[in-house]
Amino acid sequence: MAQEAEYDLVVRAARAVTRSGIGPAELGITDGTIVVVNQPGSGIRGTRELDLAADETLIPGLVDSHVHVNEPGRTEWEGFASATRAAAAGGVTTIIDMPLNSIPPTTTVAALDEKRDAARDQAFVDVGFWGGAVPGNLADLRPLHEDGVFGFKCFLLHSGVDEFGFLTADELEEDLVELRKFDSLMIVHAEDSAVIEQAPEASGTGYRDFLASRPRKAENAAIAEVIDRARRTGARAHILHLSSSDALGIIAAAKRDGVQLTVETCPHYLTLLAEEIPDGATAFKCCPPIREDANRELLWQGLTDGTIDCIVSDHSPSTAELKGVDHGDFGTAWGGVASLQLGLPLIWTEARRRGIDLAQVVDWMSRRPAEVAGVQHKGRLAPGFDADFSVLAADETFRVDAHRLFHKNPVSPYQGKELVGVVRRTFLRGNEIDGQAPAGRLLRRDAIGSVATGGDRAHTTAR
């Protein structure tokens, strides 16, 4: 008599990234949750069974906590359908959407409802939401928290869009005092507006001129301010998209002192170099900017020594027209890099050149961002976690063609770059993402972590 299946799905891999590192593993999955992780030969059976090829590695689904989807309001830049397809193609199974550049921005519960309505029928991966902290919405912070946002984003200088205002240092402290009452997280775009105002104005096609308009000292000063205000209030703060390696020292000191501080950086700061950016190449423009080779090396050191906690995309696309690809003027072009689909191969290509193993890369891009953002049951191949995973051909190479990515606008600073690491398949709660039937859920954070309510499951029919 045939042995009765114990699990909905059994996955077997000669190479899997688990809490023990990289090695062989068998996963038993039921109701979308990992139940067991065994050594091969344990004899478990599944209604469905998946055996990976010899050149494939099983990795947990990545968690990208810094994605600008831009829908509703600027859906021509990106939208939930295109963004989440791109995420899945890049091995990302959970994203957290930024409160701008959608219209309206996510600064009230009513605006959050609009965002959820826009996402609900279109998400191919799970989607959570950040709230926004702007001048005048102090009273909206607790209601947004109670409605499930994962924390609050603020700027310390003009955000790039007029509808999302920036906070003064005193307003930041006032909001931190409020967030501490319910243990929420403030995530900060840390560049100092006064320093930027005193810097040379960005204009023209010269990348060096643009770089001079966003000096390191603007980041350094703003990060020091965030640390000071977090120290004084006892609130939790997170530094977004760290670009200036000069700030690593004060960040490390603050962490040693017990300040509740976490830090992220992004693929563009770890893989691209100011010295190699041609004049007029506005696809490379982002704020804070891509800096020099020596700076990049120190950022990698900050990752390996634990000063920097995680790597996320800061996927911030726009149309080709707004990106200035025709005129190449860094002063007027939109500042943002689209990399949601490419983050894993970008970082893996650079990391393996440095002797950093895949398990460490995956940890920086899955477990750590999930922990920083407070996303529960994501980012690990372990019992009790969602069965979100990807099949990675870690040694296979490809050349970037922006027109073949799922990003809505084919503008990329990585065009033509040869990368290693091909995501062959991605699974959400044990079901393969096919790019046709959206089955992602909308995540909420509450007292016990992130949950998806039944009404927030995306429809399982294609739009």
Coordinates of C-alpha atoms in Angstrom, one line a residue:
M1 CA 0.0 0.0 0.0
A2 CA 1.3 3.4 -0.9
Q3 CA 2.3 5.6 2.0
E4 CA -0.2 8.3 2.7
A5 CA 1.0 11.9 2.1
E6 CA 1.9 13.7 5.3
Y7 CA 2.1 17.2 3.8
D8 CA 0.6 19.4 1.1
L9 CA 4.1 19.9 -0.4
V10 CA 7.5 18.4 0.1
V11 CA 10.5 20.2 -1.3
R12 CA 13.9 18.6 -1.5
A13 CA 17.2 20.4 -2.2
A14 CA 20.8 19.4 -2.2
R15 CA 21.5 23.0 -1.3
A16 CA 19.2 25.1 0.9
V17 CA 19.7 28.2 2.9
T18 CA 18.5 27.5 6.4
R19 CA 19.4 28.6 9.9
S20 CA 22.3 26.1 9.8
G21 CA 23.8 27.7 6.7
I22 CA 23.8 26.1 3.2
G23 CA 23.2 22.3 3.0
P24 CA 20.8 19.6 2.0
A25 CA 17.3 19.8 3.3
E26 CA 13.7 18.5 3.0
L27 CA 10.8 20.8 3.8
G28 CA 7.3 19.6 4.7
I29 CA 4.7 22.3 4.0
T30 CA 1.0 22.3 5.0
D31 CA -1.6 25.1 4.6
G32 CA 1.1 27.4 3.3
T33 CA 3.4 27.1 6.4
I34 CA 6.7 25.2 6.8
V35 CA 6.0 22.4 9.3
V36 CA 9.4 20.6 9.3
V37 CA 12.9 21.1 7.9
N38 CA 14.6 17.7 7.8
Q39 CA 17.8 16.2 6.5
P40 CA 17.4 14.3 3.2
G41 CA 16.1 10.7 3.5
S42 CA 13.7 11.4 6.3
G43 CA 10.9 9.7 4.2
I44 CA 8.4 12.4 4.4
R45 CA 5.8 12.5 1.6
G46 CA 3.7 15.2 0.1
T47 CA 0.6 15.5 -2.1
R48 CA 2.9 17.5 -4.3
E49 CA 6.7 17.1 -4.4
L50 CA 9.4 19.3 -5.7
D51 CA 12.9 18.1 -6.2
L52 CA 15.4 20.8 -7.1
A53 CA 18.1 20.3 -9.8
A54 CA 21.7 19.8 -8.9
D55 CA 22.6 23.4 -9.9
E56 CA 19.7 25.0 -7.9
T57 CA 19.6 26.4 -4.3
L58 CA 16.5 26.8 -2.2
I59 CA 16.4 30.2 -0.6
P60 CA 13.8 32.0 1.6
G61 CA 11.7 34.6 -0.1
L62 CA 13.4 38.0 0.2
V63 CA 11.7 40.8 2.1
D64 CA 12.1 44.2 0.5
S65 CA 11.0 46.9 3.0
H66 CA 11.7 49.9 0.8
V67 CA 9.6 49.9 -2.3
H68 CA 7.8 52.9 -4.0
V69 CA 4.9 51.4 -5.9
N70 CA 3.4 54.9 -6.6
E71 CA -0.2 53.6 -7.0
P72 CA -2.7 55.3 -6.9
G73 CA -2.0 58.6 -8.4
R74 CA 1.3 58.0 -10.2
T75 CA 0.6 54.6 -11.6
E76 CA 2.4 55.4 -14.9
W77 CA 5.6 55.3 -12.8
E78 CA 4.9 51.9 -11.3
G79 CA 1.9 50.0 -10.0
F80 CA 1.1 47.1 -7.8
A81 CA 0.7 44.6 -10.7
S82 CA 4.1 45.5 -12.3
A83 CA 5.9 46.0 -9.0
T84 CA 4.9 42.7 -7.5
R85 CA 5.5 40.7 -10.7
A86 CA 9.0 42.2 -10.7
A87 CA 9.4 41.4 -7.1
A88 CA 8.5 37.7 -7.6
A89 CA 10.8 37.5 -10.6
G90 CA 13.6 38.7 -8.4
G91 CA 12.9 36.2 -5.6
V92 CA 11.1 38.8 -3.4
T93 CA 8.0 37.5 -1.8
T94 CA 7.1 40.4 0.6
I95 CA 7.4 44.1 0.0
I96 CA 6.5 47.1 2.2
D97 CA 5.2 50.1 0.2
M98 CA 6.4 53.6 0.9
P99 CA 3.8 56.3 1.8
L100 CA 4.9 58.4 -1.2
N101 CA 4.9 59.0 -4.2
S102 CA 1.3 57.9 -4.4
I103 CA -1.5 60.4 -4.5
P104 CA -2.8 60.7 -1.8
P105 CA 0.3 59.9 0.3
T106 CA -0.3 57.4 3.1
T107 CA -0.6 60.0 5.9
T108 CA -4.2 59.3 7.1
V109 CA -6.3 56.1 7.5
A110 CA -8.5 57.2 4.6
A111 CA -5.4 57.4 2.3
L112 CA -4.3 54.0 3.6
D113 CA -7.7 52.6 2.7
E114 CA -7.3 53.9 -0.8
K115 CA -3.9 52.3 -1.1
R116 CA -5.2 49.0 0.0
D117 CA -8.1 49.2 -2.4
A118 CA -5.6 49.8 -5.2
A119 CA -3.4 46.9 -4.2
R120 CA -5.9 44.2 -3.2
D121 CA -6.7 42.6 -6.6
Q122 CA -3.3 43.1 -8.1
A123 CA -0.6 41.8 -5.7
F124 CA 1.5 38.8 -6.8
V125 CA 3.4 38.9 -3.5
D126 CA 2.5 39.9 0.0
V127 CA 2.3 43.7 0.5
G128 CA 2.6 45.7 3.7
F129 CA 2.5 49.5 4.1
W130 CA 4.4 52.2 5.9
G131 CA 2.6 55.3 7.1
G132 CA 3.9 58.8 6.6
A133 CA 4.9 61.4 9.2
V134 CA 4.5 64.9 7.9
P135 CA 3.9 68.3 9.4
G136 CA 0.5 68.5 10.9
N137 CA -0.4 64.8 11.1
L138 CA 0.7 64.0 14.6
A139 CA -2.9 63.0 15.5
D140 CA -3.0 60.5 12.6
L141 CA 0.0 58.5 13.8
R142 CA -1.8 56.3 16.4
P143 CA -4.8 55.6 14.1
L144 CA -2.5 54.5 11.3
H145 CA -0.6 52.3 13.7
E146 CA -3.8 50.7 14.9
D147 CA -4.9 50.1 11.3
G148 CA -1.7 48.1 10.7
V149 CA 1.1 50.2 9.2
F150 CA 4.6 48.8 10.0
G151 CA 5.9 52.2 11.0
F152 CA 6.3 55.8 9.7
K153 CA 8.5 57.4 7.2
C154 CA 9.7 61.0 7.4
F155 CA 12.0 63.3 5.5
L156 CA 14.4 65.9 7.0
L157 CA 14.4 67.9 3.7
H158 CA 12.1 68.3 0.7
S159 CA 10.9 64.9 -0.3
G160 CA 10.8 65.6 -4.1
V161 CA 7.0 65.8 -4.1
D162 CA 5.1 68.7 -2.6
E163 CA 2.3 66.7 -1.1
F164 CA 4.7 64.9 1.4
G165 CA 6.2 67.6 3.6
F166 CA 9.3 67.3 5.6
L167 CA 9.9 67.5 9.4
T168 CA 12.1 69.9 11.3
A169 CA 14.3 68.3 14.0
D170 CA 11.9 69.4 16.7
E171 CA 8.9 68.0 14.8
L172 CA 10.8 64.8 14.4
E173 CA 11.3 64.6 18.2
E174 CA 7.7 65.4 18.8
D175 CA 6.7 62.5 16.6
L176 CA 9.2 60.2 18.2
V177 CA 7.7 60.9 21.6
E178 CA 4.3 59.9 20.2
L179 CA 5.6 56.7 18.5
R180 CA 7.3 55.5 21.6
K181 CA 4.0 55.4 23.4
F182 CA 2.9 52.5 21.1
D183 CA 6.4 51.2 20.2
S184 CA 6.3 52.1 16.5
L185 CA 9.3 52.7 14.3
M186 CA 10.3 56.0 12.6
I187 CA 12.2 55.4 9.3
V188 CA 14.1 58.5 8.2
H189 CA 15.4 59.9 4.9
A190 CA 18.4 61.5 6.6
E191 CA 19.8 64.4 4.6
D192 CA 20.1 67.9 6.3
S193 CA 18.2 70.6 4.4
A194 CA 20.4 73.4 5.6
V195 CA 23.5 71.7 4.3
I196 CA 21.9 71.0 1.0
E197 CA 20.8 74.6 0.7
Q198 CA 24.4 75.7 1.2
A199 CA 25.8 73.2 -1.4
P200 CA 26.3 74.0 -5.1
E201 CA 23.0 73.8 -7.0
A202 CA 22.6 70.7 -9.2
S203 CA 22.2 71.5 -12.8
G204 CA 23.5 70.3 -16.2
T205 CA 24.8 66.9 -17.3
G206 CA 27.9 66.6 -15.1
Y207 CA 27.6 63.8 -12.5
R208 CA 30.4 65.4 -10.4
D209 CA 28.3 68.5 -10.1
F210 CA 25.3 66.6 -9.0
L211 CA 27.4 64.7 -6.4
A212 CA 28.7 68.0 -5.0
S213 CA 25.1 69.1 -4.6
R214 CA 24.4 66.2 -2.1
P215 CA 27.5 66.2 0.0
R216 CA 28.3 63.5 2.6
K217 CA 28.1 66.1 5.4
A218 CA 24.3 66.5 4.7
E219 CA 23.8 62.8 5.5
N220 CA 26.3 62.9 8.4
A221 CA 24.6 65.9 10.0
A222 CA 21.1 64.5 9.6
I223 CA 22.0 61.0 10.9
A224 CA 23.6 62.7 14.0
E225 CA 20.4 64.6 14.6
V226 CA 18.3 61.4 14.3
I227 CA 20.6 59.6 16.8
D228 CA 20.4 62.5 19.2
R229 CA 16.6 62.7 19.1
A230 CA 16.2 58.9 19.3
R231 CA 18.6 58.9 22.3
R232 CA 16.6 61.6 24.1
T233 CA 13.2 60.1 23.5
G234 CA 14.0 56.4 23.7
A235 CA 12.1 55.7 20.5
R236 CA 13.1 53.4 17.7
A237 CA 14.6 54.9 14.6
H238 CA 15.8 53.5 11.3
I239 CA 18.2 55.2 8.8
L240 CA 17.1 54.7 5.2
H241 CA 19.4 54.1 2.2
L242 CA 22.7 54.9 3.9
S243 CA 25.1 56.3 1.3
S244 CA 27.8 58.1 3.3
S245 CA 30.3 55.8 5.0
D246 CA 31.4 58.7 7.1
A247 CA 28.4 58.1 9.3
L248 CA 29.4 54.5 10.2
G249 CA 31.4 55.6 13.3
I250 CA 28.6 57.5 15.0
I251 CA 26.1 54.8 14.0
A252 CA 28.2 52.1 15.6
A253 CA 28.8 54.2 18.7
A254 CA 25.0 54.9 19.1
K255 CA 24.3 51.2 18.9
R256 CA 26.9 50.4 21.5
D257 CA 25.3 53.0 23.7
G258 CA 21.9 51.3 23.5
V259 CA 20.2 53.7 21.1
Q260 CA 17.4 51.8 19.3
L261 CA 18.8 52.4 15.9
T262 CA 18.9 50.2 12.7
V263 CA 20.3 51.0 9.3
E264 CA 19.8 49.9 5.7
T265 CA 21.7 50.4 2.5
C266 CA 20.9 49.6 -1.1
P267 CA 22.3 47.7 -4.1
H268 CA 23.2 50.9 -6.0
Y269 CA 25.5 52.0 -3.2
L270 CA 27.1 48.6 -3.0
T271 CA 27.6 48.0 -6.7
L272 CA 27.9 51.3 -8.6
L273 CA 30.7 53.8 -8.5
A274 CA 30.7 57.6 -9.0
E275 CA 33.9 57.4 -10.9
E276 CA 32.2 55.2 -13.6
I277 CA 29.0 57.2 -14.1
P278 CA 29.1 59.0 -17.4
D279 CA 27.9 62.6 -17.7
G280 CA 24.3 62.8 -18.7
A281 CA 23.5 59.3 -17.4
T282 CA 20.5 60.3 -15.3
A283 CA 19.5 56.7 -14.9
F284 CA 22.1 56.7 -12.1
K285 CA 20.6 59.7 -10.2
C286 CA 19.3 59.0 -6.7
C287 CA 19.2 60.8 -3.4
P288 CA 21.4 60.4 -1.5
P289 CA 23.8 59.8 -4.4
I290 CA 26.0 57.0 -5.5
R291 CA 29.5 57.9 -4.2
E292 CA 33.1 56.9 -4.8
D293 CA 34.8 53.5 -4.8
A294 CA 36.5 54.0 -1.4
N295 CA 33.1 54.9 0.1
R296 CA 31.6 51.7 -1.3
E297 CA 34.3 49.6 0.2
L298 CA 33.5 51.0 3.7
L299 CA 29.8 50.3 3.2
W300 CA 30.6 46.7 2.6
Q301 CA 32.8 46.7 5.7
G302 CA 29.8 48.2 7.6
L303 CA 27.7 45.3 6.5
T304 CA 30.1 42.6 7.4
D305 CA 30.8 44.0 10.9
G306 CA 27.1 44.5 11.6
T307 CA 26.9 48.3 11.7
I308 CA 24.5 48.2 8.7
D309 CA 21.6 45.8 9.3
C310 CA 20.1 45.0 6.0
I311 CA 20.0 45.5 2.2
V312 CA 16.8 46.7 0.5
S313 CA 16.1 48.1 -2.9
D314 CA 14.7 51.7 -2.5
H315 CA 13.0 50.9 -5.8
S316 CA 12.0 54.4 -6.9
P317 CA 11.0 54.4 -10.6
S318 CA 9.6 57.1 -12.8
T319 CA 8.8 57.5 -16.5
A320 CA 11.6 57.9 -18.9
E321 CA 10.6 61.4 -19.5
L322 CA 10.8 62.4 -15.9
K323 CA 14.0 60.5 -15.6
G324 CA 15.5 62.8 -18.1
V325 CA 17.0 60.2 -20.4
D326 CA 16.6 62.5 -23.4
H327 CA 18.3 65.6 -22.0
G328 CA 20.6 64.2 -19.3
D329 CA 20.2 67.1 -16.9
F330 CA 20.8 65.9 -13.3
G331 CA 19.3 69.1 -11.9
T332 CA 15.8 68.3 -13.2
A333 CA 15.8 64.5 -13.6
W334 CA 13.8 62.4 -11.1
G335 CA 16.1 60.9 -8.4
G336 CA 15.6 57.2 -8.0
V337 CA 16.8 53.8 -9.1
A338 CA 14.6 51.0 -10.2
S339 CA 16.1 47.7 -9.0
L340 CA 13.3 45.6 -7.4
Q341 CA 13.8 42.7 -9.8
L342 CA 17.6 42.8 -9.7
G343 CA 18.6 43.2 -6.1
L344 CA 19.6 39.6 -5.4
P345 CA 21.8 39.1 -8.4
L346 CA 23.3 42.5 -8.0
I347 CA 24.4 41.8 -4.4
W348 CA 25.3 38.2 -5.0
T349 CA 27.5 39.1 -8.0
E350 CA 29.4 41.6 -5.8
A351 CA 29.4 39.5 -2.7
R352 CA 30.9 36.4 -4.2
R353 CA 33.7 38.4 -5.7
R354 CA 34.5 39.4 -2.1
G355 CA 34.3 35.8 -0.7
I356 CA 30.9 36.4 1.0
D357 CA 28.7 33.3 0.9
L358 CA 25.1 33.2 -0.3
A359 CA 23.7 32.5 3.1
Q360 CA 25.0 35.8 4.4
V361 CA 23.6 37.6 1.3
V362 CA 20.2 36.0 1.8
D363 CA 20.3 36.9 5.5
W364 CA 20.9 40.6 4.8
M365 CA 18.0 40.6 2.3
S366 CA 15.4 38.3 4.0
R367 CA 15.6 37.7 7.7
R368 CA 17.1 41.0 8.7
P369 CA 14.7 43.4 6.8
A370 CA 11.8 41.3 8.1
E371 CA 13.1 41.7 11.7
V372 CA 13.8 45.4 11.3
A373 CA 10.3 46.1 9.9
G374 CA 8.5 43.7 12.3
V375 CA 7.2 41.4 9.6
Q376 CA 6.4 38.1 11.3
H377 CA 6.8 34.6 9.9
K378 CA 8.8 35.8 6.8
G379 CA 12.4 35.6 5.7
R380 CA 13.5 32.1 6.9
L381 CA 13.2 28.5 5.9
A382 CA 12.1 27.3 9.3
P383 CA 9.2 25.6 11.0
G384 CA 6.3 28.1 11.7
F385 CA 7.4 30.4 8.9
D386 CA 5.4 31.1 5.7
A387 CA 6.4 28.7 2.9
D388 CA 7.8 31.6 0.8
F389 CA 10.9 30.6 -1.2
S390 CA 12.7 30.8 -4.5
V391 CA 14.7 28.4 -6.6
L392 CA 18.0 30.1 -7.5
A393 CA 20.6 29.0 -10.0
A394 CA 23.4 30.6 -8.1
D395 CA 26.1 30.1 -10.8
E396 CA 24.1 31.0 -13.9
T397 CA 24.8 34.4 -15.5
F398 CA 22.7 36.8 -17.5
R399 CA 22.9 40.2 -19.0
V400 CA 20.5 42.9 -17.9
D401 CA 18.0 44.0 -20.5
A402 CA 15.7 46.7 -19.0
H403 CA 13.1 46.0 -21.6
R404 CA 12.7 42.4 -20.4
L405 CA 12.2 43.3 -16.7
F406 CA 8.7 43.6 -15.2
H407 CA 9.3 47.2 -14.1
K408 CA 6.8 49.4 -15.8
N409 CA 9.5 51.8 -17.3
P410 CA 12.6 50.3 -18.9
V411 CA 15.1 52.7 -17.4
S412 CA 18.0 51.2 -15.5
P413 CA 21.6 52.1 -14.6
Y414 CA 22.3 48.3 -14.9
Q415 CA 21.5 48.1 -18.6
G416 CA 23.9 45.6 -20.2
K417 CA 25.6 44.6 -16.9
E418 CA 26.5 40.9 -16.6
L419 CA 25.2 39.4 -13.3
V420 CA 25.3 36.0 -11.7
G421 CA 22.3 34.4 -10.0
V422 CA 19.1 33.6 -11.9
V423 CA 15.8 33.2 -10.0
R424 CA 14.1 30.3 -11.8
R425 CA 10.9 30.0 -9.7
T426 CA 9.3 31.8 -6.8
F427 CA 6.7 30.4 -4.4
L428 CA 4.3 32.2 -2.0
R429 CA 2.9 30.0 0.8
G430 CA 3.9 26.9 -1.1
N431 CA 2.2 27.9 -4.4
E432 CA 4.3 28.9 -7.4
I433 CA 3.8 32.6 -8.6
D434 CA 2.8 32.4 -12.2
G435 CA 2.4 36.1 -12.9
Q436 CA -1.2 35.6 -14.1
A437 CA -3.3 35.0 -11.0
P438 CA -2.5 37.4 -8.2
A439 CA -2.6 35.6 -4.8
G440 CA -0.6 38.0 -2.6
R441 CA -2.0 39.2 0.7
L442 CA -2.1 42.6 2.3
L443 CA -0.2 42.5 5.5
R444 CA -1.0 44.4 8.7
R445 CA 1.1 44.9 11.8
D446 CA -0.7 44.5 15.1
A447 CA 0.3 43.5 18.6
I448 CA 1.4 40.1 17.6
G449 CA 3.1 41.0 14.4
S450 CA 2.0 41.0 10.8
V451 CA -1.2 39.2 9.8
A452 CA -3.3 39.0 6.7
T453 CA -7.0 39.2 7.2
G454 CA -9.2 37.1 5.0
G455 CA -10.6 40.1 3.3
D456 CA -7.2 41.2 2.3
R457 CA -6.3 38.1 0.3
A458 CA -5.9 39.1 -3.4
H459 CA -8.3 37.6 -5.8
T460 CA -7.0 34.5 -7.4
T461 CA -8.2 35.4 -10.9
A462 CA -6.1 37.3 -13.4
R463 CA -7.1 40.9 -14.1

